Amino acid sequence: MARLPDEFISQLKSANDIVDMFRTYADLKKRGRIYVCCCPFHSEKTPSCTIYPENSSFYCFGCGVGGDIIKFVMLTDNVSYMEAVRTLAQRCGMTVPSQNPEERRRTQFRDRCLEINRETANFYYLNLLKGSDKTGLQYLKYYHIQPETVKKYAIGYASDDWQALHYHLRQKGYSDEELLTAGICHRNQHDKLYDKFRHRIIFPVVDFRGNVTAFGGRAVEQEKPPFLITEDTPVSSRNRTVFSLQIARNSENAKSMILAEDYFCTAAVYQAGFENVIAVPEDFTAYHAQAIMQYAKEIILISSSASGYGEIQKIRNLCSDAGLAVRVVGLQDAQDSAGFIRKYGNEAFRKIGRASCRE
């Protein structure tokens, strides 16, 4: 990676207040010219993390994590160095200096993937609302998903067409290789591209900066697998993605986050009155636990989701290592939380949450 000019990095740090950024994640206390707080990166009751405004840095004497404001963004947003630099530059209106040709090529390609994802999300969203195939709308109506929730999550629909999205994006000027790398098309044995998602309710995955980084698709009938996700791409990694975390982290009950079975169940639980609901693409990993721990102190695990994320004890162990408590909520006579809410209603879902045993 090409080195950015020292003058630019210095200006970038000066233009972004590390104290303001820390306040999003922790309660700060001023002590003279410094600030202290409980570390966002490990569980503790006594503040051991110190913020130094004068040089825009921090250090935790409890876990040893520290660095400048760029490192802080890398840790909190779970992104690379250059992505953290771009985030800070966008935040204060600065332009990242041009780098060597290879670095510029990677940056341009990443931006191209984000453009494809944004166009894809819009295509599926409009297809749900205005397309001739009403299967998606009927499925959402069956589960009582309201228009406000559809808009909140930009829910879309992929019709049972092998090349509808491929044709649309080629018309927009994107190449087959770009669509393959973005993960929204695959190539068959005859060297022809086809759409990855078909006959599914589509959920765009949105990061903290508002970028669409990936997609999840829930089958509307008996297709296998019942839930399909985008592979790893230049703009997303499945073992680091936490769906709806950008919403849950700002909720009143962010300290206790509900781990739903999939993205569709997340929307159903959110609509039932729980803004603190999240999901992960597939197996629950240490990266997911670390990302959630930056905002929450416990995970409320819906027991039907354990089969999708791994054994409950495995999740307990990963959460314990990250400093997260785990509370298990069992569902009765329902395949998942969306089905439970449809059958028994919002209040019944709230009751089982309150009655569950804290462990």
mmCIF file of C-alpha atoms in Angstrom:
data_model
loop_
_atom_site.group_PDB
_atom_site.id
_atom_site.type_symbol
_atom_site.label_atom_id
_atom_site.label_comp_id
_atom_site.label_asym_id
_atom_site.label_seq_id
_atom_site.Cartn_x
_atom_site.Cartn_y
_atom_site.Cartn_z
ATOM 1 C CA MET A 1 0.000 0.000 0.000
ATOM 2 C CA ALA A 2 1.324 3.427 -0.962
ATOM 3 C CA ARG A 3 2.106 5.753 1.893
ATOM 4 C CA LEU A 4 -0.180 8.769 2.242
ATOM 5 C CA PRO A 5 1.488 12.166 2.757
ATOM 6 C CA ASP A 6 2.184 12.932 6.411
ATOM 7 C CA GLU A 7 0.644 16.381 5.980
ATOM 8 C CA PHE A 8 -2.636 14.858 4.792
ATOM 9 C CA ILE A 9 -2.772 12.386 7.695
ATOM 10 C CA SER A 10 -2.043 15.188 10.173
ATOM 11 C CA GLN A 11 -4.824 17.355 8.717
ATOM 12 C CA LEU A 12 -7.209 14.391 8.686
ATOM 13 C CA LYS A 13 -6.665 13.722 12.390
ATOM 14 C CA SER A 14 -7.039 17.403 13.270
ATOM 15 C CA ALA A 15 -10.287 17.673 11.323
ATOM 16 C CA ASN A 16 -11.901 14.734 13.151
ATOM 17 C CA ASP A 17 -12.435 15.004 16.907
ATOM 18 C CA ILE A 18 -11.585 11.665 18.524
ATOM 19 C CA VAL A 19 -13.471 12.683 21.672
ATOM 20 C CA ASP A 20 -16.705 13.165 19.690
ATOM 21 C CA MET A 21 -16.227 9.805 17.992
ATOM 22 C CA PHE A 22 -15.586 8.018 21.304
ATOM 23 C CA ARG A 23 -18.787 9.474 22.765
ATOM 24 C CA THR A 24 -20.753 7.336 20.301
ATOM 25 C CA TYR A 25 -19.422 4.203 21.986
ATOM 26 C CA ALA A 26 -18.735 5.091 25.619
ATOM 27 C CA ASP A 27 -19.501 7.467 28.462
ATOM 28 C CA LEU A 28 -16.504 9.768 28.834
ATOM 29 C CA LYS A 29 -15.193 11.485 31.953
ATOM 30 C CA LYS A 30 -12.827 14.441 31.686
ATOM 31 C CA ARG A 31 -9.684 14.373 33.796
ATOM 32 C CA GLY A 32 -7.632 17.480 33.168
ATOM 33 C CA ARG A 33 -6.502 17.402 29.554
ATOM 34 C CA ILE A 34 -7.504 13.785 28.928
ATOM 35 C CA TYR A 35 -10.673 11.682 28.963
ATOM 36 C CA VAL A 36 -11.261 8.217 30.400
ATOM 37 C CA CYS A 37 -13.952 5.608 29.795
ATOM 38 C CA CYS A 38 -14.683 1.900 29.940
ATOM 39 C CA CYS A 39 -12.972 0.369 26.936
ATOM 40 C CA PRO A 40 -15.246 -0.268 23.915
ATOM 41 C CA PHE A 41 -13.058 -3.222 22.933
ATOM 42 C CA HIS A 42 -13.287 -5.414 26.013
ATOM 43 C CA SER A 43 -15.659 -5.886 28.942
ATOM 44 C CA GLU A 44 -14.805 -3.970 32.121
ATOM 45 C CA LYS A 45 -16.472 -2.084 34.979
ATOM 46 C CA THR A 46 -13.634 0.286 35.885
ATOM 47 C CA PRO A 47 -12.517 2.768 33.192
ATOM 48 C CA SER A 48 -9.090 1.867 31.853
ATOM 49 C CA CYS A 49 -9.231 3.471 28.410
ATOM 50 C CA THR A 50 -7.640 6.917 28.041
ATOM 51 C CA ILE A 51 -8.249 9.369 25.184
ATOM 52 C CA TYR A 52 -5.614 11.978 24.371
ATOM 53 C CA PRO A 53 -7.256 14.825 22.382
ATOM 54 C CA GLU A 54 -3.989 16.677 21.764
ATOM 55 C CA ASN A 55 -2.586 14.001 19.474
ATOM 56 C CA SER A 56 -5.895 12.321 18.553
ATOM 57 C CA SER A 57 -5.025 8.964 20.099
ATOM 58 C CA PHE A 58 -6.205 6.476 22.711
ATOM 59 C CA TYR A 59 -4.860 3.613 24.786
ATOM 60 C CA CYS A 60 -6.510 1.020 27.013
ATOM 61 C CA PHE A 61 -4.400 -0.028 29.986
ATOM 62 C CA GLY A 62 -6.703 -3.025 30.488
ATOM 63 C CA CYS A 63 -6.451 -4.827 27.144
ATOM 64 C CA GLY A 64 -3.530 -2.991 25.532
ATOM 65 C CA VAL A 65 -5.477 -1.802 22.483
ATOM 66 C CA GLY A 66 -4.562 1.672 21.311
ATOM 67 C CA GLY A 67 -3.642 3.894 18.404
ATOM 68 C CA ASP A 68 -4.750 6.990 16.564
ATOM 69 C CA ILE A 69 -8.193 7.968 15.319
ATOM 70 C CA ILE A 70 -7.664 5.945 12.150
ATOM 71 C CA LYS A 71 -7.049 2.804 14.208
ATOM 72 C CA PHE A 72 -10.169 3.623 16.225
ATOM 73 C CA VAL A 73 -12.319 3.658 13.066
ATOM 74 C CA MET A 74 -10.664 0.458 11.833
ATOM 75 C CA LEU A 75 -11.655 -1.291 15.064
ATOM 76 C CA THR A 76 -15.151 0.121 15.488
ATOM 77 C CA ASP A 77 -16.212 -0.206 11.839
ATOM 78 C CA ASN A 78 -14.189 -3.370 11.229
ATOM 79 C CA VAL A 79 -12.573 -1.974 8.065
ATOM 80 C CA SER A 80 -9.125 -1.690 6.511
ATOM 81 C CA TYR A 81 -6.751 1.240 6.974
ATOM 82 C CA MET A 82 -7.680 2.854 3.661
ATOM 83 C CA GLU A 83 -11.392 2.387 4.287
ATOM 84 C CA ALA A 84 -10.986 4.099 7.672
ATOM 85 C CA VAL A 85 -9.095 6.964 6.004
ATOM 86 C CA ARG A 86 -11.858 7.338 3.412
ATOM 87 C CA THR A 87 -14.500 7.325 6.168
ATOM 88 C CA LEU A 88 -12.745 10.117 8.078
ATOM 89 C CA ALA A 89 -12.098 12.095 4.896
ATOM 90 C CA GLN A 90 -15.748 11.876 3.904
ATOM 91 C CA ARG A 91 -16.777 12.884 7.421
ATOM 92 C CA CYS A 92 -14.834 16.166 7.288
ATOM 93 C CA GLY A 93 -15.035 16.912 3.561
ATOM 94 C CA MET A 94 -11.408 16.144 2.666
ATOM 95 C CA THR A 95 -10.195 14.418 -0.499
ATOM 96 C CA VAL A 96 -7.854 11.440 -0.216
ATOM 97 C CA PRO A 97 -4.709 12.095 -2.276
ATOM 98 C CA SER A 98 -4.073 10.037 -5.406
ATOM 99 C CA GLN A 99 -1.952 6.959 -4.845
ATOM 100 C CA ASN A 100 0.005 4.633 -7.087
ATOM 101 C CA PRO A 101 -1.758 3.101 -10.128
ATOM 102 C CA GLU A 102 -2.379 -0.260 -8.424
ATOM 103 C CA GLU A 103 -3.891 1.325 -5.320
ATOM 104 C CA ARG A 104 -6.050 3.614 -7.469
ATOM 105 C CA ARG A 105 -7.204 0.600 -9.472
ATOM 106 C CA ARG A 106 -8.257 -1.266 -6.307
ATOM 107 C CA THR A 107 -10.073 1.803 -4.988
ATOM 108 C CA GLN A 108 -11.890 2.363 -8.267
ATOM 109 C CA PHE A 109 -12.871 -1.300 -8.459
ATOM 110 C CA ARG A 110 -14.194 -1.215 -4.905
ATOM 111 C CA ASP A 111 -16.216 1.909 -5.719
ATOM 112 C CA ARG A 112 -17.510 0.146 -8.828
ATOM 113 C CA CYS A 113 -18.732 -2.785 -6.700
ATOM 114 C CA LEU A 114 -20.566 -0.378 -4.408
ATOM 115 C CA GLU A 115 -22.211 1.230 -7.456
ATOM 116 C CA ILE A 116 -23.337 -2.208 -8.668
ATOM 117 C CA ASN A 117 -24.737 -3.053 -5.227
ATOM 118 C CA ARG A 118 -26.628 0.234 -5.014
ATOM 119 C CA GLU A 119 -28.122 -0.299 -8.470
ATOM 120 C CA THR A 120 -28.970 -3.914 -7.595
ATOM 121 C CA ALA A 121 -30.745 -2.907 -4.381
ATOM 122 C CA ASN A 122 -32.779 -0.314 -6.285
ATOM 123 C CA PHE A 123 -33.650 -2.835 -9.008
ATOM 124 C CA TYR A 124 -34.998 -5.386 -6.523
ATOM 125 C CA TYR A 125 -36.827 -2.729 -4.484
ATOM 126 C CA LEU A 126 -38.661 -1.376 -7.540
ATOM 127 C CA ASN A 127 -39.327 -4.908 -8.753
ATOM 128 C CA LEU A 128 -41.097 -5.669 -5.456
ATOM 129 C CA LEU A 129 -43.245 -2.548 -5.574
ATOM 130 C CA LYS A 130 -43.900 -2.187 -9.307
ATOM 131 C CA GLY A 131 -42.973 -5.483 -10.979
ATOM 132 C CA SER A 132 -45.561 -7.689 -12.670
ATOM 133 C CA ASP A 133 -44.740 -10.642 -10.385
ATOM 134 C CA LYS A 134 -46.627 -10.005 -7.106
ATOM 135 C CA THR A 135 -45.279 -13.085 -5.313
ATOM 136 C CA GLY A 136 -42.983 -10.998 -3.144
ATOM 137 C CA LEU A 137 -45.728 -8.630 -2.026
ATOM 138 C CA GLN A 138 -48.022 -11.565 -1.267
ATOM 139 C CA TYR A 139 -45.315 -13.205 0.835
ATOM 140 C CA LEU A 140 -44.747 -10.009 2.826
ATOM 141 C CA LYS A 141 -48.501 -9.595 3.277
ATOM 142 C CA TYR A 142 -48.740 -13.159 4.630
ATOM 143 C CA TYR A 143 -46.190 -12.251 7.316
ATOM 144 C CA HIS A 144 -47.825 -8.851 7.926
ATOM 145 C CA ILE A 145 -44.713 -6.905 6.899
ATOM 146 C CA GLN A 146 -45.810 -3.279 6.600
ATOM 147 C CA PRO A 147 -44.760 -0.734 3.908
ATOM 148 C CA GLU A 148 -42.822 1.254 6.535
ATOM 149 C CA THR A 149 -40.684 -1.814 7.296
ATOM 150 C CA VAL A 150 -40.159 -2.487 3.585
ATOM 151 C CA LYS A 151 -38.866 1.058 3.193
ATOM 152 C CA LYS A 152 -36.731 0.910 6.363
ATOM 153 C CA TYR A 153 -34.805 -2.142 5.138
ATOM 154 C CA ALA A 154 -35.156 -1.395 1.399
ATOM 155 C CA ILE A 155 -36.650 -4.859 0.991
ATOM 156 C CA GLY A 156 -36.849 -6.074 -2.603
ATOM 157 C CA TYR A 157 -37.876 -9.094 -4.620
ATOM 158 C CA ALA A 158 -35.980 -11.230 -7.141
ATOM 159 C CA SER A 159 -38.480 -12.809 -9.512
ATOM 160 C CA ASP A 160 -38.064 -16.327 -10.901
ATOM 161 C CA ASP A 161 -35.992 -15.086 -13.848
ATOM 162 C CA TRP A 162 -32.463 -16.303 -14.542
ATOM 163 C CA GLN A 163 -31.156 -13.117 -16.148
ATOM 164 C CA ALA A 164 -33.377 -10.140 -15.283
ATOM 165 C CA LEU A 165 -30.781 -8.429 -13.076
ATOM 166 C CA HIS A 166 -27.885 -9.403 -15.355
ATOM 167 C CA TYR A 167 -29.597 -7.820 -18.346
ATOM 168 C CA HIS A 168 -30.475 -4.691 -16.365
ATOM 169 C CA LEU A 169 -26.922 -4.137 -15.114
ATOM 170 C CA ARG A 170 -25.364 -4.805 -18.520
ATOM 171 C CA GLN A 171 -27.667 -2.117 -19.889
ATOM 172 C CA LYS A 172 -26.224 0.189 -17.231
ATOM 173 C CA GLY A 173 -22.708 -0.415 -18.548
ATOM 174 C CA TYR A 174 -21.312 -2.950 -16.062
ATOM 175 C CA SER A 175 -19.203 -5.809 -17.407
ATOM 176 C CA ASP A 176 -19.705 -9.512 -16.747
ATOM 177 C CA GLU A 177 -16.443 -9.679 -14.784
ATOM 178 C CA GLU A 178 -17.577 -6.821 -12.542
ATOM 179 C CA LEU A 179 -20.893 -8.555 -11.873
ATOM 180 C CA LEU A 180 -19.131 -11.809 -11.024
ATOM 181 C CA THR A 181 -16.735 -10.085 -8.638
ATOM 182 C CA ALA A 182 -19.610 -8.201 -6.979
ATOM 183 C CA GLY A 183 -21.165 -11.592 -6.229
ATOM 184 C CA ILE A 184 -24.612 -10.938 -7.657
ATOM 185 C CA CYS A 185 -24.157 -13.130 -10.767
ATOM 186 C CA HIS A 186 -22.687 -16.592 -11.367
ATOM 187 C CA ARG A 187 -21.373 -18.307 -14.496
ATOM 188 C CA ASN A 188 -22.820 -21.623 -15.721
ATOM 189 C CA GLN A 189 -21.072 -24.495 -17.512
ATOM 190 C CA HIS A 190 -21.829 -22.873 -20.848
ATOM 191 C CA ASP A 191 -19.975 -19.704 -19.832
ATOM 192 C CA LYS A 192 -23.222 -17.731 -19.510
ATOM 193 C CA LEU A 193 -24.003 -15.478 -16.542
ATOM 194 C CA TYR A 194 -27.150 -15.904 -14.489
ATOM 195 C CA ASP A 195 -28.609 -14.087 -11.472
ATOM 196 C CA LYS A 196 -27.582 -15.438 -8.073
ATOM 197 C CA PHE A 197 -30.927 -14.569 -6.435
ATOM 198 C CA ARG A 198 -34.183 -15.850 -7.913
ATOM 199 C CA HIS A 199 -37.648 -16.206 -6.403
ATOM 200 C CA ARG A 200 -36.511 -14.634 -3.136
ATOM 201 C CA ILE A 201 -37.198 -11.702 -0.837
ATOM 202 C CA ILE A 202 -34.045 -9.562 -0.985
ATOM 203 C CA PHE A 203 -32.378 -7.662 1.865
ATOM 204 C CA PRO A 204 -29.517 -5.238 1.157
ATOM 205 C CA VAL A 205 -26.798 -5.185 3.815
ATOM 206 C CA VAL A 206 -25.944 -1.562 4.639
ATOM 207 C CA ASP A 207 -22.820 -0.440 6.487
ATOM 208 C CA PHE A 208 -22.437 2.504 8.861
ATOM 209 C CA ARG A 209 -21.653 4.834 5.945
ATOM 210 C CA GLY A 210 -24.825 3.943 4.063
ATOM 211 C CA ASN A 211 -23.096 1.751 1.471
ATOM 212 C CA VAL A 212 -24.807 -1.412 0.251
ATOM 213 C CA THR A 213 -22.127 -4.061 0.764
ATOM 214 C CA ALA A 214 -23.954 -7.390 0.294
ATOM 215 C CA PHE A 215 -27.343 -9.099 -0.017
ATOM 216 C CA GLY A 216 -29.385 -11.811 1.631
ATOM 217 C CA GLY A 217 -32.307 -13.597 0.000
ATOM 218 C CA ARG A 218 -35.096 -15.541 1.707
ATOM 219 C CA ALA A 219 -36.864 -18.185 -0.406
ATOM 220 C CA VAL A 220 -40.588 -17.617 -0.829
ATOM 221 C CA GLU A 221 -41.338 -21.300 -1.408
ATOM 222 C CA GLN A 222 -39.312 -24.499 -0.937
ATOM 223 C CA GLU A 223 -36.093 -23.487 -2.681
ATOM 224 C CA LYS A 224 -32.831 -24.636 -1.141
ATOM 225 C CA PRO A 225 -31.131 -23.169 0.739
ATOM 226 C CA PRO A 226 -33.982 -21.318 2.461
ATOM 227 C CA PHE A 227 -31.681 -18.315 2.999
ATOM 228 C CA LEU A 228 -28.970 -17.324 0.528
ATOM 229 C CA ILE A 229 -26.211 -14.745 1.002
ATOM 230 C CA THR A 230 -23.610 -12.971 -1.096
ATOM 231 C CA GLU A 231 -20.134 -14.517 -1.089
ATOM 232 C CA ASP A 232 -17.102 -12.555 0.097
ATOM 233 C CA THR A 233 -16.393 -9.633 -2.236
ATOM 234 C CA PRO A 234 -14.043 -6.622 -2.319
ATOM 235 C CA VAL A 235 -16.587 -4.719 -0.180
ATOM 236 C CA SER A 236 -17.841 -7.343 2.295
ATOM 237 C CA SER A 237 -16.863 -10.391 4.321
ATOM 238 C CA ARG A 238 -19.461 -12.823 5.631
ATOM 239 C CA ASN A 239 -17.640 -13.596 8.862
ATOM 240 C CA ARG A 240 -17.593 -9.888 9.737
ATOM 241 C CA THR A 241 -21.087 -8.810 8.647
ATOM 242 C CA VAL A 242 -23.750 -8.045 11.256
ATOM 243 C CA PHE A 243 -27.050 -7.210 9.579
ATOM 244 C CA SER A 244 -28.980 -4.186 10.953
ATOM 245 C CA LEU A 245 -26.246 -3.281 13.445
ATOM 246 C CA GLN A 246 -26.332 0.295 12.138
ATOM 247 C CA ILE A 247 -29.952 0.462 13.374
ATOM 248 C CA ALA A 248 -29.610 -1.592 16.560
ATOM 249 C CA ARG A 249 -26.616 0.328 17.917
ATOM 250 C CA ASN A 250 -28.699 3.525 18.114
ATOM 251 C CA SER A 251 -31.727 1.923 19.797
ATOM 252 C CA GLU A 252 -32.741 2.527 23.425
ATOM 253 C CA ASN A 253 -32.085 -1.130 24.246
ATOM 254 C CA ALA A 254 -28.776 -1.413 22.373
ATOM 255 C CA LYS A 255 -27.080 -2.958 25.424
ATOM 256 C CA SER A 256 -29.188 -6.101 24.860
ATOM 257 C CA MET A 257 -29.309 -7.140 21.206
ATOM 258 C CA ILE A 258 -31.643 -9.815 19.852
ATOM 259 C CA LEU A 259 -29.964 -12.258 17.464
ATOM 260 C CA ALA A 260 -32.616 -13.270 14.925
ATOM 261 C CA GLU A 261 -32.522 -16.256 12.577
ATOM 262 C CA ASP A 262 -32.043 -14.371 9.323
ATOM 263 C CA TYR A 263 -32.558 -10.951 7.767
ATOM 264 C CA PHE A 264 -36.268 -11.539 7.164
ATOM 265 C CA CYS A 265 -36.811 -12.460 10.814
ATOM 266 C CA THR A 266 -34.843 -9.338 11.767
ATOM 267 C CA ALA A 267 -37.353 -7.189 9.889
ATOM 268 C CA ALA A 268 -40.290 -9.020 11.511
ATOM 269 C CA VAL A 269 -38.856 -8.599 15.012
ATOM 270 C CA TYR A 270 -38.008 -4.937 14.305
ATOM 271 C CA GLN A 271 -41.596 -4.314 13.205
ATOM 272 C CA ALA A 272 -42.823 -5.942 16.415
ATOM 273 C CA GLY A 273 -41.170 -3.084 18.315
ATOM 274 C CA PHE A 274 -37.582 -4.244 18.795
ATOM 275 C CA GLU A 275 -35.098 -1.911 17.143
ATOM 276 C CA ASN A 276 -32.249 -3.766 18.914
ATOM 277 C CA VAL A 277 -32.466 -6.798 16.604
ATOM 278 C CA ILE A 278 -29.622 -8.054 14.403
ATOM 279 C CA ALA A 279 -28.577 -11.111 12.389
ATOM 280 C CA VAL A 280 -25.383 -12.556 10.934
ATOM 281 C CA PRO A 281 -25.109 -14.292 7.541
ATOM 282 C CA GLU A 282 -24.342 -17.854 8.660
ATOM 283 C CA ASP A 283 -22.023 -19.347 11.317
ATOM 284 C CA PHE A 284 -21.569 -17.079 14.320
ATOM 285 C CA THR A 285 -17.872 -16.156 14.655
ATOM 286 C CA ALA A 286 -15.550 -14.353 17.051
ATOM 287 C CA TYR A 287 -15.569 -11.389 14.656
ATOM 288 C CA HIS A 288 -19.342 -11.078 15.039
ATOM 289 C CA ALA A 289 -19.064 -11.222 18.824
ATOM 290 C CA GLN A 290 -16.394 -8.501 18.812
ATOM 291 C CA ALA A 291 -18.461 -6.243 16.529
ATOM 292 C CA ILE A 292 -21.574 -6.605 18.705
ATOM 293 C CA MET A 293 -19.607 -6.148 21.939
ATOM 294 C CA GLN A 294 -18.705 -2.587 20.923
ATOM 295 C CA TYR A 295 -22.345 -1.599 21.568
ATOM 296 C CA ALA A 296 -24.004 -4.340 23.629
ATOM 297 C CA LYS A 297 -23.422 -6.199 26.880
ATOM 298 C CA GLU A 298 -25.557 -9.229 26.080
ATOM 299 C CA ILE A 299 -27.094 -11.176 23.200
ATOM 300 C CA ILE A 300 -30.632 -12.489 23.396
ATOM 301 C CA LEU A 301 -30.417 -15.639 21.287
ATOM 302 C CA ILE A 302 -33.612 -16.952 19.725
ATOM 303 C CA SER A 303 -33.119 -20.696 20.157
ATOM 304 C CA SER A 304 -34.392 -21.582 16.679
ATOM 305 C CA SER A 305 -31.486 -19.572 15.281
ATOM 306 C CA ALA A 306 -28.880 -21.791 16.933
ATOM 307 C CA SER A 307 -29.087 -24.376 14.144
ATOM 308 C CA GLY A 308 -28.182 -21.684 11.652
ATOM 309 C CA TYR A 309 -25.374 -20.105 13.663
ATOM 310 C CA GLY A 310 -23.980 -23.219 15.345
ATOM 311 C CA GLU A 311 -24.534 -24.862 18.693
ATOM 312 C CA ILE A 312 -25.698 -22.695 21.581
ATOM 313 C CA GLN A 313 -22.650 -23.613 23.670
ATOM 314 C CA LYS A 314 -20.349 -22.525 20.852
ATOM 315 C CA ILE A 315 -22.089 -19.144 20.721
ATOM 316 C CA ARG A 316 -21.877 -18.858 24.511
ATOM 317 C CA ASN A 317 -18.141 -19.476 24.413
ATOM 318 C CA LEU A 318 -17.491 -16.943 21.661
ATOM 319 C CA CYS A 319 -19.615 -14.337 23.421
ATOM 320 C CA SER A 320 -17.968 -15.024 26.773
ATOM 321 C CA ASP A 321 -14.539 -14.479 25.218
ATOM 322 C CA ALA A 322 -15.755 -11.111 23.921
ATOM 323 C CA GLY A 323 -17.321 -10.105 27.251
ATOM 324 C CA LEU A 324 -20.933 -10.662 26.157
ATOM 325 C CA ALA A 325 -23.594 -12.404 28.223
ATOM 326 C CA VAL A 326 -26.060 -14.725 26.472
ATOM 327 C CA ARG A 327 -29.760 -15.081 27.185
ATOM 328 C CA VAL A 328 -31.692 -17.830 25.354
ATOM 329 C CA VAL A 329 -35.302 -17.359 24.244
ATOM 330 C CA GLY A 330 -37.199 -20.472 23.168
ATOM 331 C CA LEU A 331 -40.042 -20.439 20.642
ATOM 332 C CA GLN A 332 -42.985 -22.772 20.796
ATOM 333 C CA ASP A 333 -44.849 -24.207 17.844
ATOM 334 C CA ALA A 334 -43.138 -21.990 15.266
ATOM 335 C CA GLN A 335 -40.283 -22.536 12.845
ATOM 336 C CA ASP A 336 -38.773 -19.093 13.430
ATOM 337 C CA SER A 337 -39.493 -15.736 15.041
ATOM 338 C CA ALA A 338 -41.226 -14.334 11.950
ATOM 339 C CA GLY A 339 -43.604 -17.302 11.968
ATOM 340 C CA PHE A 340 -44.136 -16.987 15.726
ATOM 341 C CA ILE A 341 -45.017 -13.288 15.467
ATOM 342 C CA ARG A 342 -47.365 -13.914 12.552
ATOM 343 C CA LYS A 343 -49.133 -16.675 14.495
ATOM 344 C CA TYR A 344 -49.218 -15.287 18.036
ATOM 345 C CA GLY A 345 -48.598 -11.550 17.698
ATOM 346 C CA ASN A 346 -46.130 -8.992 18.990
ATOM 347 C CA GLU A 347 -47.116 -9.135 22.651
ATOM 348 C CA ALA A 348 -46.599 -12.897 22.822
ATOM 349 C CA PHE A 349 -43.084 -12.397 21.481
ATOM 350 C CA ARG A 350 -42.414 -9.762 24.148
ATOM 351 C CA LYS A 351 -43.652 -12.082 26.879
ATOM 352 C CA ILE A 352 -41.318 -14.944 26.025
ATOM 353 C CA GLY A 353 -38.440 -12.473 26.030
ATOM 354 C CA ARG A 354 -39.320 -11.254 29.520
ATOM 355 C CA ALA A 355 -39.872 -14.807 30.813
ATOM 356 C CA SER A 356 -36.593 -16.187 29.502
ATOM 357 C CA CYS A 357 -33.913 -17.047 32.043
ATOM 358 C CA ARG A 358 -30.838 -14.853 32.186
ATOM 359 C CA GLU A 359 -27.726 -17.000 32.095
#
